[in-house]
Amino acid sequence: MTNRNAIILAAGKGTRMKSSLYKVLHPVCGKPMVEHVIDHVSSIQASKIVTIIGHGAEKVKEVVGSKTEYALQAEQLGTAHAVMQAKDILGDAEGTTLVICGDTPLITAETLEALLDVHAAQKAKATILTARTDNPAGYGRVIRNDDGLVEKIVEHKDASPEELLVQEINTGTYCFDNKLLFECLENVSNENAQGEYYLPDVIEILKQKGEIVSAFETPSFDETLGINDRIALSQAETILKRRINEGHMRNGVTLIDPDNTYIHPDVVIGPDTYIYPGTMITGKTIIGSECHIGPNTEIKNCEIKNRTVVRQSVAHDSQIGSDVQIGPFSHIRPQSDIRDEAKIGNFVELKKATLGKGSKASHLSYLGDAEIGENVNIGCGSITVNYDGKNKFLTRIEDGAFIGCNSNLVAPVTVGKSAYVAAGSTITKDVPGEALSVARARQVNKENYVNKLNINK
C-alpha cells in the first residue's frame, strides 16, 4: 500500500458560531468535531497526521493531545496557504496525502478509504471527494469528461447555465500525490477578490500539467456537511445520533425510543440490552449484555457488566458488576466499584466507595470513601461521615455486617465481620467482628409530662 499522510485544516475561528469556543472544538455527540475527523483519519493508517491550527491553537492542542502533529497558520490566508504550513513536516514525503477540513465530523472512515482506493486505481495525481445534491446552489460544480475524470471545478458564480445544472459538487476533501501537491502550492496565486490562496487552484494547475484528476462520489451527502454555525451543528448532532443509534440496534441492542436516546460514539453496548427513553450514555462507557438502562438515566465513563438494571439514576466514572440493581434516583459518583449482585436503591449516593458482592443499600444513604464487604446490609438513612472539614477519611465495613437505620459511621472507623450496629447509633470507634454496637442515648420516658406543661400554662 502506498504511504499515506493526512492534513486536517482546523485554523479558523468560526465567527458564525458566535462563540468563545473555537469552531472545531464544538462537540458533536459529545466529542469535539475535529476529534471525530482525526479518529476517522487515523483509521486509514496514515503515517503522519498534521493538524493546521491557528485560532485557539493551544486549546486545540490541549483537547486533542498527541493524536496528531501540529503546524501553525498564524495568519489565515486561505486553504492553500493552510496546507503549505505542513511543508516542513510532509514536504519531502512519498505517497498520498489526504486533505480534509476539521469541521466535517460526519465523514466516515469507509468513505475516506474508498476515496484513496479510487485515487490509487485511477493512478491520479489528485482525487476529489464529491457529493450529489438536489440543491447545489453555492457549491463548486465538478465537471467530468467522457471518461469520468475531472475536467475542472467551476465555482457557482462562474458557472455557465449548463454547468449550473450539474448536481455533483466539490466537498473540499481531496487526496494528492504528496510531492506534487507541495510543488503546485508554490504556484498558487492570491489574485482574487479575497486576496487568499485557494486549494482548488491546485486542481487547475495539475490539469494544465496534463495530470490525471479523478473524483469519488460519496454515497451520502450528509457525510460532507461542514459546520459553520449552530444550525449546522444541530443538524450534525441529529444525523450522527441517528447513525450511532442505528448501529447499536443492528448489533442487537433494543432502543425503545431512538429519537430520545443519546449515545456517544465511543460507547460499547452488548446484545439484548434495553435502553429506555431519556437516557444519555456518554464518554467511553461499556455496557454488557441483557442489561436494562433507563428511563431518564445518565451514564458516563462507566463499565457495566451483564444483566444489570439502572433505572432513573446517574453514574459517572465507575465500575458496576453483573446482576446489579441500581435506582430509582441513585447517584453513583466517580471511583465507585459496585460488585456483582449488589443493590443500590432510591436516593442512595456513592462516592469513591466499594460495595461488595450481594451487599445492599436500599434507600436514603450516603456512602463516601468506604470499603464495604460482601453481603452487608446498610439500613435506611445511614451515612459514612467521611469529612471533618479539612480531610477525607475511610470507613471499612467487613463481610456480613448489618448497619441499622439512621446510623452515622464517623471515619476513620472499621465495622468488623458479621457485626451489628444498632439503629440510630453514631459510631466513632471500631466495632469488633460479631459484636453489637449501640451508640445512642438511653431512652427516658417522663410520665405525665404533658399534664405538667398544661399546669404551667
Tab-separated table of N, CA, C and O in Angstrom, residues 14 26 50 70 160 183 254 271 291 300 318 327 336 348 353 374 390 399 412 423 429 450 454:
chain	number	residue	atom	x	y	z
A	14	GLY	N	-14.174	30.503	13.263
A	14	GLY	CA	-15.590	30.172	13.164
A	14	GLY	C	-16.471	31.278	13.715
A	14	GLY	O	-17.242	31.070	14.648
A	26	HIS	N	-16.195	22.614	19.106
A	26	HIS	CA	-17.603	22.405	19.454
A	26	HIS	C	-17.926	20.916	19.338
A	26	HIS	O	-17.585	20.260	18.354
A	50	VAL	N	-1.153	15.699	10.294
A	50	VAL	CA	-0.774	17.061	10.660
A	50	VAL	C	-2.040	17.907	10.717
A	50	VAL	O	-2.781	17.995	9.733
A	70	TYR	N	1.243	19.037	14.722
A	70	TYR	CA	0.614	20.325	14.503
A	70	TYR	C	1.506	21.232	13.668
A	70	TYR	O	2.730	21.180	13.753
A	160	SER	N	-21.536	28.357	-16.201
A	160	SER	CA	-22.452	28.643	-17.303
A	160	SER	C	-23.821	28.063	-16.976
A	160	SER	O	-23.960	27.250	-16.039
A	183	GLU	N	4.657	20.990	-4.654
A	183	GLU	CA	5.225	21.667	-5.817
A	183	GLU	C	4.200	22.636	-6.408
A	183	GLU	O	4.520	23.781	-6.734
A	254	THR	N	-31.748	-3.053	21.918
A	254	THR	CA	-33.093	-2.513	21.758
A	254	THR	C	-33.138	-1.092	22.312
A	254	THR	O	-32.881	-0.872	23.496
A	271	PRO	N	-25.346	-7.174	23.179
A	271	PRO	CA	-26.648	-7.547	22.642
A	271	PRO	C	-27.672	-7.837	23.740
A	271	PRO	O	-27.326	-8.177	24.864
A	291	CYS	N	-28.726	-6.065	29.805
A	291	CYS	CA	-28.939	-5.017	30.805
A	291	CYS	C	-30.204	-4.228	30.474
A	291	CYS	O	-30.678	-4.240	29.335
A	300	LYS	N	-21.918	7.887	32.387
A	300	LYS	CA	-20.731	8.492	31.782
A	300	LYS	C	-19.480	7.737	32.219
A	300	LYS	O	-19.232	7.570	33.411
A	318	SER	N	-17.311	4.943	36.992
A	318	SER	CA	-17.375	3.883	37.992
A	318	SER	C	-17.461	2.512	37.349
A	318	SER	O	-17.746	2.383	36.156
A	327	GLY	N	-31.154	2.085	41.506
A	327	GLY	CA	-32.239	3.017	41.308
A	327	GLY	C	-33.550	2.522	41.873
A	327	GLY	O	-33.631	1.436	42.456
A	336	SER	N	-16.392	4.761	42.134
A	336	SER	CA	-17.149	3.755	42.867
A	336	SER	C	-17.019	2.407	42.166
A	336	SER	O	-16.854	2.337	40.945
A	348	VAL	N	-29.890	6.828	47.146
A	348	VAL	CA	-28.611	6.396	47.714
A	348	VAL	C	-27.497	6.999	46.869
A	348	VAL	O	-27.545	6.954	45.643
A	353	ALA	N	-16.467	4.648	46.579
A	353	ALA	CA	-16.848	3.583	47.510
A	353	ALA	C	-16.888	2.251	46.781
A	353	ALA	O	-17.274	2.172	45.612
A	374	GLU	N	-18.760	-8.041	51.389
A	374	GLU	CA	-19.854	-8.797	50.784
A	374	GLU	C	-21.004	-8.987	51.770
A	374	GLU	O	-20.804	-9.075	52.978
A	390	LYS	N	-11.679	19.341	56.626
A	390	LYS	CA	-10.358	19.554	56.036
A	390	LYS	C	-9.882	18.322	55.279
A	390	LYS	O	-9.355	18.421	54.182
A	399	ASP	N	-17.340	-8.101	55.704
A	399	ASP	CA	-18.371	-9.006	55.185
A	399	ASP	C	-19.444	-9.311	56.242
A	399	ASP	O	-19.146	-9.548	57.426
A	412	PRO	N	-12.111	7.977	60.574
A	412	PRO	CA	-11.798	6.588	60.186
A	412	PRO	C	-12.350	5.585	61.200
A	412	PRO	O	-12.172	5.753	62.405
A	423	ALA	N	-29.722	0.576	65.238
A	423	ALA	CA	-30.332	1.733	64.590
A	423	ALA	C	-30.127	2.989	65.425
A	423	ALA	O	-30.175	2.967	66.657
A	429	LYS	N	-15.824	4.618	67.178
A	429	LYS	CA	-14.736	3.681	67.438
A	429	LYS	C	-14.989	2.394	66.680
A	429	LYS	O	-16.133	2.065	66.358
A	450	VAL	N	-46.895	15.928	79.848
A	450	VAL	CA	-47.817	16.829	79.131
A	450	VAL	C	-48.744	17.532	80.113
A	450	VAL	O	-49.002	18.741	79.988
A	454	ASN	N	-49.318	21.559	80.811
A	454	ASN	CA	-50.633	22.237	80.828
A	454	ASN	C	-50.822	23.040	82.099
A	454	ASN	O	-51.395	24.133	82.096
